[in-house]
mmCIF file of C-alpha atoms in Angstrom:
data_model
loop_
_atom_site.group_PDB
_atom_site.id
_atom_site.type_symbol
_atom_site.label_atom_id
_atom_site.label_comp_id
_atom_site.label_asym_id
_atom_site.label_seq_id
_atom_site.Cartn_x
_atom_site.Cartn_y
_atom_site.Cartn_z
ATOM 1 C CA LEU A 1 8.011 23.261 -11.611
ATOM 2 C CA PHE A 2 4.818 21.695 -10.313
ATOM 3 C CA ALA A 3 3.006 25.040 -10.401
ATOM 4 C CA MET A 4 4.198 25.823 -13.943
ATOM 5 C CA ALA A 5 3.278 22.366 -15.226
ATOM 6 C CA ALA A 6 -0.172 22.587 -13.645
ATOM 7 C CA THR A 7 -0.804 26.175 -14.774
ATOM 8 C CA SER A 8 0.150 25.659 -18.428
ATOM 9 C CA SER A 9 -1.782 22.374 -18.647
ATOM 10 C CA LEU A 10 -4.935 23.672 -16.997
ATOM 11 C CA TYR A 11 -4.930 26.944 -18.914
ATOM 12 C CA TRP A 12 -4.740 25.034 -22.186
ATOM 13 C CA LEU A 13 -7.554 22.690 -21.153
ATOM 14 C CA THR A 14 -9.847 25.515 -20.015
ATOM 15 C CA SER A 15 -9.184 27.805 -22.979
ATOM 16 C CA VAL A 16 -8.785 25.643 -26.091
ATOM 17 C CA GLY A 17 -11.802 25.921 -28.333
ATOM 18 C CA HIS A 18 -13.050 28.884 -26.306
ATOM 19 C CA HIS A 19 -10.363 31.591 -26.190
ATOM 20 C CA PHE A 20 -8.265 30.129 -29.026
ATOM 21 C CA GLU A 21 -8.461 27.364 -31.621
ATOM 22 C CA LEU A 22 -6.893 23.942 -31.163
ATOM 23 C CA GLY A 23 -4.476 24.438 -34.066
ATOM 24 C CA SER A 24 -3.477 27.998 -33.161
ATOM 25 C CA ALA A 25 0.050 29.078 -32.273
ATOM 26 C CA ILE A 26 -0.805 29.808 -28.641
ATOM 27 C CA SER A 27 -2.366 26.354 -28.307
ATOM 28 C CA GLY A 28 0.799 24.711 -29.611
ATOM 29 C CA MET A 29 2.977 26.864 -27.377
ATOM 30 C CA LEU A 30 1.007 25.906 -24.262
ATOM 31 C CA VAL A 31 1.151 22.202 -25.145
ATOM 32 C CA VAL A 32 4.933 22.407 -25.590
ATOM 33 C CA MET A 33 5.318 24.351 -22.324
ATOM 34 C CA ALA A 34 3.212 21.841 -20.408
ATOM 35 C CA GLY A 35 5.158 18.924 -21.861
ATOM 36 C CA VAL A 36 8.513 20.503 -21.029
ATOM 37 C CA PHE A 37 7.564 21.361 -17.446
ATOM 38 C CA ILE A 38 6.030 17.928 -16.809
ATOM 39 C CA ALA A 39 9.138 16.184 -18.160
ATOM 40 C CA TRP A 40 11.405 18.518 -16.159
ATOM 41 C CA LEU A 41 9.370 17.926 -12.988
ATOM 42 C CA THR A 42 9.480 14.159 -13.480
ATOM 43 C CA ARG A 43 13.255 14.172 -13.936
ATOM 44 C CA HIS A 44 13.760 16.460 -10.947
ATOM 45 C CA GLU A 45 11.594 14.361 -8.635
ATOM 46 C CA ARG A 46 13.348 11.138 -9.597
ATOM 47 C CA SER A 47 16.813 12.511 -8.904
ATOM 48 C CA HIS A 48 16.219 14.764 -5.874
ATOM 49 C CA ARG A 49 17.108 13.463 -2.416
ATOM 50 C CA ASP A 50 14.030 15.083 -0.842
ATOM 51 C CA PRO A 51 11.438 15.348 -3.638
ATOM 52 C CA PHE A 52 8.219 17.352 -3.497
ATOM 53 C CA LEU A 53 6.297 14.182 -4.381
ATOM 54 C CA PRO A 54 7.165 10.953 -2.495
ATOM 55 C CA VAL A 55 8.415 9.075 -5.541
ATOM 56 C CA ASP A 56 9.366 6.030 -3.482
ATOM 57 C CA LEU A 57 5.742 5.602 -2.394
ATOM 58 C CA LEU A 58 4.484 6.040 -5.937
ATOM 59 C CA ARG A 59 6.798 3.241 -7.079
ATOM 60 C CA ASP A 60 4.679 0.878 -4.959
ATOM 61 C CA PRO A 61 2.143 -0.630 -7.435
ATOM 62 C CA ALA A 62 -0.660 -0.535 -4.850
ATOM 63 C CA MET A 63 -0.064 3.150 -4.043
ATOM 64 C CA PHE A 64 0.290 4.079 -7.703
ATOM 65 C CA ARG A 65 -3.018 2.398 -8.560
ATOM 66 C CA LEU A 66 -4.723 4.031 -5.599
ATOM 67 C CA MET A 67 -3.498 7.479 -6.682
ATOM 68 C CA ALA A 68 -4.649 6.811 -10.252
ATOM 69 C CA THR A 69 -8.046 5.779 -8.878
ATOM 70 C CA THR A 70 -8.186 8.917 -6.727
ATOM 71 C CA ALA A 71 -7.334 11.232 -9.622
ATOM 72 C CA LEU A 72 -9.844 9.605 -11.986
ATOM 73 C CA PHE A 73 -12.822 9.614 -9.637
ATOM 74 C CA SER A 74 -11.985 13.139 -8.430
ATOM 75 C CA ALA A 75 -11.990 14.340 -12.038
ATOM 76 C CA ALA A 76 -15.554 13.079 -12.441
ATOM 77 C CA MET A 77 -16.725 14.203 -8.998
ATOM 78 C CA TRP A 78 -15.548 17.825 -9.232
ATOM 79 C CA ALA A 79 -16.712 18.153 -12.827
ATOM 80 C CA LEU A 80 -20.191 17.046 -11.735
ATOM 81 C CA ILE A 81 -20.250 19.399 -8.750
ATOM 82 C CA PHE A 82 -19.113 22.360 -10.839
ATOM 83 C CA PHE A 83 -21.141 21.838 -14.019
ATOM 84 C CA LEU A 84 -24.392 20.276 -12.818
ATOM 85 C CA PRO A 85 -25.839 23.618 -11.609
ATOM 86 C CA ILE A 86 -24.837 25.212 -14.934
ATOM 87 C CA TYR A 87 -26.548 22.373 -16.802
ATOM 88 C CA LEU A 88 -29.742 22.902 -14.799
ATOM 89 C CA GLN A 89 -29.756 26.670 -15.291
ATOM 90 C CA LEU A 90 -28.878 26.753 -19.006
ATOM 91 C CA GLY A 91 -30.478 23.522 -20.192
ATOM 92 C CA HIS A 92 -33.549 23.304 -17.970
ATOM 93 C CA ARG A 93 -34.014 27.054 -17.456
ATOM 94 C CA LEU A 94 -34.008 26.801 -13.662
ATOM 95 C CA SER A 95 -33.038 29.610 -11.334
ATOM 96 C CA ALA A 96 -29.883 29.536 -9.237
ATOM 97 C CA SER A 97 -31.907 28.751 -6.102
ATOM 98 C CA GLU A 98 -33.819 25.935 -7.836
ATOM 99 C CA SER A 99 -30.621 24.367 -9.148
ATOM 100 C CA GLY A 100 -29.135 24.670 -5.665
ATOM 101 C CA VAL A 101 -32.074 22.753 -4.200
ATOM 102 C CA LEU A 102 -31.576 19.982 -6.777
ATOM 103 C CA MET A 103 -27.926 19.722 -5.724
ATOM 104 C CA LEU A 104 -28.940 18.918 -2.129
ATOM 105 C CA PRO A 105 -29.520 15.191 -2.841
ATOM 106 C CA HIS A 106 -25.954 14.955 -4.159
ATOM 107 C CA THR A 107 -24.613 16.535 -0.971
ATOM 108 C CA THR A 108 -26.818 14.306 1.179
ATOM 109 C CA GLY A 109 -25.663 11.230 -0.701
ATOM 110 C CA THR A 110 -22.033 12.199 -0.151
ATOM 111 C CA VAL A 111 -22.535 12.327 3.616
ATOM 112 C CA ILE A 112 -24.492 9.050 3.708
ATOM 113 C CA GLY A 113 -21.988 7.248 1.486
ATOM 114 C CA SER A 114 -19.050 8.443 3.553
ATOM 115 C CA ILE A 115 -20.566 7.243 6.836
ATOM 116 C CA PHE A 116 -21.733 3.900 5.473
ATOM 117 C CA ALA A 117 -18.501 3.088 3.622
ATOM 118 C CA GLY A 118 -16.337 4.043 6.583
ATOM 119 C CA LYS A 119 -18.297 1.803 8.971
ATOM 120 C CA PHE A 120 -18.482 -1.066 6.476
ATOM 121 C CA ALA A 121 -14.744 -0.994 5.784
ATOM 122 C CA ALA A 122 -13.901 -0.780 9.499
ATOM 123 C CA ARG A 123 -16.199 -3.688 10.352
ATOM 124 C CA THR A 124 -15.288 -6.037 7.510
ATOM 125 C CA GLY A 125 -11.849 -4.858 6.360
ATOM 126 C CA GLU A 126 -13.102 -5.037 2.751
ATOM 127 C CA THR A 127 -11.643 -1.788 1.455
ATOM 128 C CA LYS A 128 -11.150 -3.011 -2.109
ATOM 129 C CA ILE A 129 -14.762 -4.145 -2.464
ATOM 130 C CA THR A 130 -15.926 -0.816 -1.032
ATOM 131 C CA LEU A 131 -13.868 1.136 -3.569
ATOM 132 C CA VAL A 132 -14.905 -0.925 -6.582
ATOM 133 C CA ALA A 133 -18.586 -1.075 -5.612
ATOM 134 C CA GLY A 134 -18.737 2.663 -4.955
ATOM 135 C CA LEU A 135 -17.092 3.501 -8.267
ATOM 136 C CA ALA A 136 -19.348 1.058 -10.124
ATOM 137 C CA LEU A 137 -22.382 2.787 -8.590
ATOM 138 C CA GLY A 138 -20.994 6.166 -9.643
ATOM 139 C CA THR A 139 -20.393 4.935 -13.191
ATOM 140 C CA SER A 140 -23.942 3.578 -13.446
ATOM 141 C CA SER A 141 -25.407 6.820 -12.099
ATOM 142 C CA LEU A 142 -23.483 8.987 -14.552
ATOM 143 C CA LEU A 143 -24.349 6.701 -17.471
ATOM 144 C CA ALA A 144 -28.026 6.935 -16.560
ATOM 145 C CA LEU A 145 -27.732 10.718 -16.248
ATOM 146 C CA ALA A 146 -26.247 10.853 -19.750
ATOM 147 C CA LEU A 147 -28.626 8.417 -21.450
ATOM 148 C CA LEU A 148 -32.009 8.973 -19.781
ATOM 149 C CA PRO A 149 -34.332 11.722 -21.083
ATOM 150 C CA PRO A 150 -33.410 15.089 -19.545
ATOM 151 C CA SER A 151 -35.357 15.776 -16.384
ATOM 152 C CA PRO A 152 -34.608 17.692 -13.178
ATOM 153 C CA LEU A 153 -36.059 14.756 -11.205
ATOM 154 C CA HIS A 154 -33.524 12.429 -12.816
ATOM 155 C CA VAL A 155 -30.800 14.853 -11.805
ATOM 156 C CA ALA A 156 -31.961 14.813 -8.177
ATOM 157 C CA GLY A 157 -32.310 11.025 -7.904
ATOM 158 C CA LEU A 158 -29.141 10.134 -9.785
ATOM 159 C CA GLY A 159 -27.274 12.909 -8.009
ATOM 160 C CA LEU A 160 -28.122 11.193 -4.721
ATOM 161 C CA LEU A 161 -26.629 7.910 -5.990
ATOM 162 C CA ALA A 162 -23.555 9.588 -7.476
ATOM 163 C CA GLY A 163 -22.973 11.491 -4.238
ATOM 164 C CA ALA A 164 -23.220 8.266 -2.232
ATOM 165 C CA SER A 165 -20.657 6.616 -4.490
ATOM 166 C CA PHE A 166 -18.177 9.496 -4.310
ATOM 167 C CA GLY A 167 -18.701 9.915 -0.575
ATOM 168 C CA GLY A 168 -17.976 6.230 -0.048
ATOM 169 C CA VAL A 169 -14.740 6.326 -2.011
ATOM 170 C CA MET A 170 -13.127 9.354 -0.355
ATOM 171 C CA PRO A 171 -12.607 8.113 3.236
ATOM 172 C CA VAL A 172 -11.693 4.588 2.161
ATOM 173 C CA SER A 173 -9.010 5.830 -0.234
ATOM 174 C CA GLN A 174 -7.513 7.859 2.621
ATOM 175 C CA VAL A 175 -7.406 4.829 4.916
ATOM 176 C CA VAL A 176 -5.931 2.552 2.240
ATOM 177 C CA SER A 177 -3.180 5.056 1.405
ATOM 178 C CA GLN A 178 -2.136 5.223 5.053
ATOM 179 C CA ALA A 179 -2.212 1.443 5.365
ATOM 180 C CA ILE A 180 0.120 1.113 2.372
ATOM 181 C CA ALA A 181 2.488 3.850 3.574
ATOM 182 C CA GLY A 182 2.759 2.574 7.144
ATOM 183 C CA ARG A 183 2.523 4.301 10.513
ATOM 184 C CA ALA A 184 5.725 6.296 10.052
ATOM 185 C CA ARG A 185 4.389 8.081 6.940
ATOM 186 C CA LEU A 186 0.709 8.616 7.677
ATOM 187 C CA GLY A 187 0.947 12.359 7.005
ATOM 188 C CA VAL A 188 2.775 11.848 3.716
ATOM 189 C CA ALA A 189 0.124 9.390 2.538
ATOM 190 C CA GLY A 190 -2.703 11.763 3.456
ATOM 191 C CA ALA A 191 -1.025 14.660 1.672
ATOM 192 C CA LEU A 192 -0.465 12.513 -1.411
ATOM 193 C CA VAL A 193 -4.163 11.621 -1.604
ATOM 194 C CA THR A 194 -5.061 15.299 -1.259
ATOM 195 C CA ILE A 195 -2.701 16.325 -4.077
ATOM 196 C CA PHE A 196 -4.040 13.715 -6.485
ATOM 197 C CA ARG A 197 -7.619 14.480 -5.486
ATOM 198 C CA PHE A 198 -7.310 18.187 -6.256
ATOM 199 C CA VAL A 199 -5.135 17.782 -9.347
ATOM 200 C CA GLY A 200 -7.563 15.206 -10.704
ATOM 201 C CA GLY A 201 -10.496 17.483 -9.888
ATOM 202 C CA ALA A 202 -8.896 20.461 -11.609
ATOM 203 C CA VAL A 203 -8.056 18.462 -14.727
ATOM 204 C CA GLY A 204 -11.511 16.851 -14.854
ATOM 205 C CA THR A 205 -13.279 20.186 -14.509
ATOM 206 C CA ALA A 206 -11.067 21.716 -17.196
ATOM 207 C CA MET A 207 -11.622 18.776 -19.558
ATOM 208 C CA THR A 208 -15.375 18.925 -19.088
ATOM 209 C CA GLY A 209 -15.457 22.669 -19.700
ATOM 210 C CA ALA A 210 -13.344 22.277 -22.835
ATOM 211 C CA LEU A 211 -15.675 19.563 -24.149
ATOM 212 C CA VAL A 212 -18.837 21.574 -23.472
ATOM 213 C CA TYR A 213 -17.461 24.722 -25.105
ATOM 214 C CA ALA A 214 -16.224 22.732 -28.099
ATOM 215 C CA LEU A 215 -19.720 21.285 -28.597
ATOM 216 C CA LEU A 216 -21.391 24.718 -28.387
ATOM 217 C CA PRO A 217 -19.643 26.868 -30.992
ATOM 218 C CA GLY A 218 -21.305 30.179 -31.679
ATOM 219 C CA ILE A 219 -23.745 29.950 -28.752
ATOM 220 C CA ASP A 220 -23.627 32.852 -26.308
ATOM 221 C CA LEU A 221 -24.128 31.130 -22.965
ATOM 222 C CA ARG A 222 -24.434 34.449 -21.141
ATOM 223 C CA ALA A 223 -27.316 35.476 -23.382
ATOM 224 C CA LEU A 224 -28.949 32.100 -22.783
ATOM 225 C CA THR A 225 -29.204 32.898 -19.072
ATOM 226 C CA ARG A 226 -31.203 36.039 -19.854
ATOM 227 C CA GLU A 227 -33.581 34.915 -22.586
ATOM 228 C CA ALA A 228 -35.053 31.554 -23.504
ATOM 229 C CA ASN A 229 -34.034 29.862 -26.746
ATOM 230 C CA ALA A 230 -35.380 26.328 -27.159
ATOM 231 C CA ALA A 231 -32.903 25.301 -29.861
ATOM 232 C CA ASN A 232 -29.879 26.551 -27.943
ATOM 233 C CA ALA A 233 -31.142 25.016 -24.690
ATOM 234 C CA GLN A 234 -31.456 21.651 -26.437
ATOM 235 C CA ALA A 235 -27.909 21.986 -27.751
ATOM 236 C CA VAL A 236 -26.716 22.709 -24.208
ATOM 237 C CA ILE A 237 -28.488 19.599 -22.890
ATOM 238 C CA HIS A 238 -26.895 17.460 -25.609
ATOM 239 C CA ALA A 239 -23.424 18.851 -24.860
ATOM 240 C CA PHE A 240 -23.744 18.246 -21.142
ATOM 241 C CA HIS A 241 -25.045 14.709 -21.634
ATOM 242 C CA LEU A 242 -21.883 13.938 -23.595
ATOM 243 C CA ALA A 243 -19.914 15.475 -20.722
ATOM 244 C CA PHE A 244 -21.717 13.120 -18.331
ATOM 245 C CA LEU A 245 -20.599 10.249 -20.569
ATOM 246 C CA LEU A 246 -17.026 11.473 -20.201
ATOM 247 C CA ALA A 247 -17.440 11.518 -16.409
ATOM 248 C CA ALA A 248 -18.876 7.989 -16.508
ATOM 249 C CA GLY A 249 -15.842 6.873 -18.492
ATOM 250 C CA LEU A 250 -13.540 8.367 -15.864
ATOM 251 C CA THR A 251 -15.292 6.617 -12.968
ATOM 252 C CA GLY A 252 -15.423 3.379 -14.959
ATOM 253 C CA ALA A 253 -11.665 3.605 -15.506
ATOM 254 C CA ALA A 254 -11.225 4.313 -11.787
ATOM 255 C CA ALA A 255 -13.270 1.202 -10.922
ATOM 256 C CA TRP A 256 -11.107 -0.927 -13.223
ATOM 257 C CA VAL A 257 -7.866 0.411 -11.723
ATOM 258 C CA ALA A 258 -9.220 -0.141 -8.189
ATOM 259 C CA SER A 259 -10.101 -3.734 -9.067
ATOM 260 C CA ARG A 260 -6.419 -4.319 -9.900
ATOM 261 C CA MET A 261 -5.259 -3.275 -6.431
ATOM 262 C CA PRO A 262 -4.093 -5.913 -3.947
ATOM 263 C CA LYS A 263 -6.324 -6.566 -0.965
ATOM 264 C CA ILE A 264 -5.360 -4.678 2.190
ATOM 265 C CA GLY A 265 -5.415 -6.813 5.318
ATOM 266 C CA ARG A 266 -8.052 -6.175 7.992
ATOM 267 C CA ALA A 267 -5.341 -5.440 10.551
ATOM 268 C CA HIS A 268 -4.340 -2.331 8.604
ATOM 269 C CA VAL A 269 -7.847 -0.826 8.446
#
C-alpha cells in the first residue's frame, strides 16, 4: 500500500504538465488512485496490530511535528541538490564540471553545519533553537537565491549557507526523535526519520520539477544544452527562481513547525 501510494503520487507530480495535461483523464485517474491508496494505507495502519509505520509514535505531538519538519526541509534540500546543477547548466550555460565545482560550497557547508550543530546541541542541550535557527538560515538563503540577480557567485555563496543550515538540521532531528521515542525504540525513531526524510525529498523534487516544466511550456530543454538561446535561458532562470521561492516556503514552514515543538531536556541529548 505504501509503495502504491508513493508511486502513483510521485508519478503524477513528476509527469503532470510534462507528459500529460493537468485536466487530462490520466491525470485524474492518478489523483484518484493516489487518494485511494493513501486513505487505504491510513486506515490499515491505524487498525493493524503491528503497523508498517509506528502510528503510536506519530500520535505524540512532538514526534508528529518533528516528522513534519523533517519532511518539509528534506523536500527543499533534495530539490536544491537535484535542480541546482541543472539551473547552472541551462540558465547560466555552464558545463557539467563547472556546475559541479559550484556545488562544492553546498557540500562543504553541509559538513560544517552538521559538525557545529551536533557539538552545539550536545554542549547546550538547545536542540529546538538549533533546529529553528538552521531552518531560518536556510529560508533566508533560498529567498536570497530567488530574489537576487542571477549569478554563479551568488549560487556558490548562498549554497554554502543553505548547506550549513541543512547539515545542522539533519543530525539534530535524529537525536530529538530518539529522545522522544525513548531508549527502547531508538531504532524505530531513526527509521522513522529516514522514511520522512526520503519521502519528503522525493515529493519536493517532484514538485519542483513539475513547477519548472509548467513554467517552461514549449521549450526544448535538451536543445538548450546544445545551443545557446538567450531568451530561453532567461525563461529558465525565471522558472528556477520561482522554484527557489517554493523551496524557501517549504523551509519557512519547517521553521514554523519546529518552533511549535516542546523543548527537549538536556538529559535526553
